[in-house]
């Protein structure tokens, strides 16, 4: 079983376990919201969201095609990425985080789960 240790803003350390732990580990340095079930040794993650990266607001979701458009599928719905980076076009099905306006230029991105 994969597990990682995260450091909440309130201090201390929490061990994250479960199938999402590997994805959460790939968001190192990002500010995350994580929800799950307390257990031993820590928290079994059931859901998470990337809130910011390097102090910049971020959004995460799964890349999908909608006709000739690339969209980011989030719990809140499908959001069109008007100027997707070339690298993102080949990652349909991947869960990614994006910094920058989805209706403008994406400043940076990271892959949380491969397609």
Steps between C-alpha positions, in 0.01 A plus 500: 500500500626846413525755778645849525544752777360850451546808714177694561519879528393460863818306572581141576494215252229274360556170323283469188418148381284338236488497121514882474819532708722464191314780318516724806876435522537628142359834615802564725525869585137574413231608744242221508162426650478132597197312630487145624444256781715498811668167559833350584753640439332824390248610240380281213448759225169480316517835317738791452529826311799717415429855620826679415852436375789728597245744642303525174137383476469162331227268381521126445299248305511242223581605144241400239406580141173669413493499122811692398535666842698392807305523826586455865241284676466600865240420768343838410466411130684520168715806436639578155874567474512755219878497444620157617873446508617256233617259772145480641351391167667160533383445857128436453382300801773632733418678826697826502524828688510826306609850599379789288168594345331218307379763253854632453858381528574213739805603705589155633364151548575172671389143446334333798392179324615378160232430236 
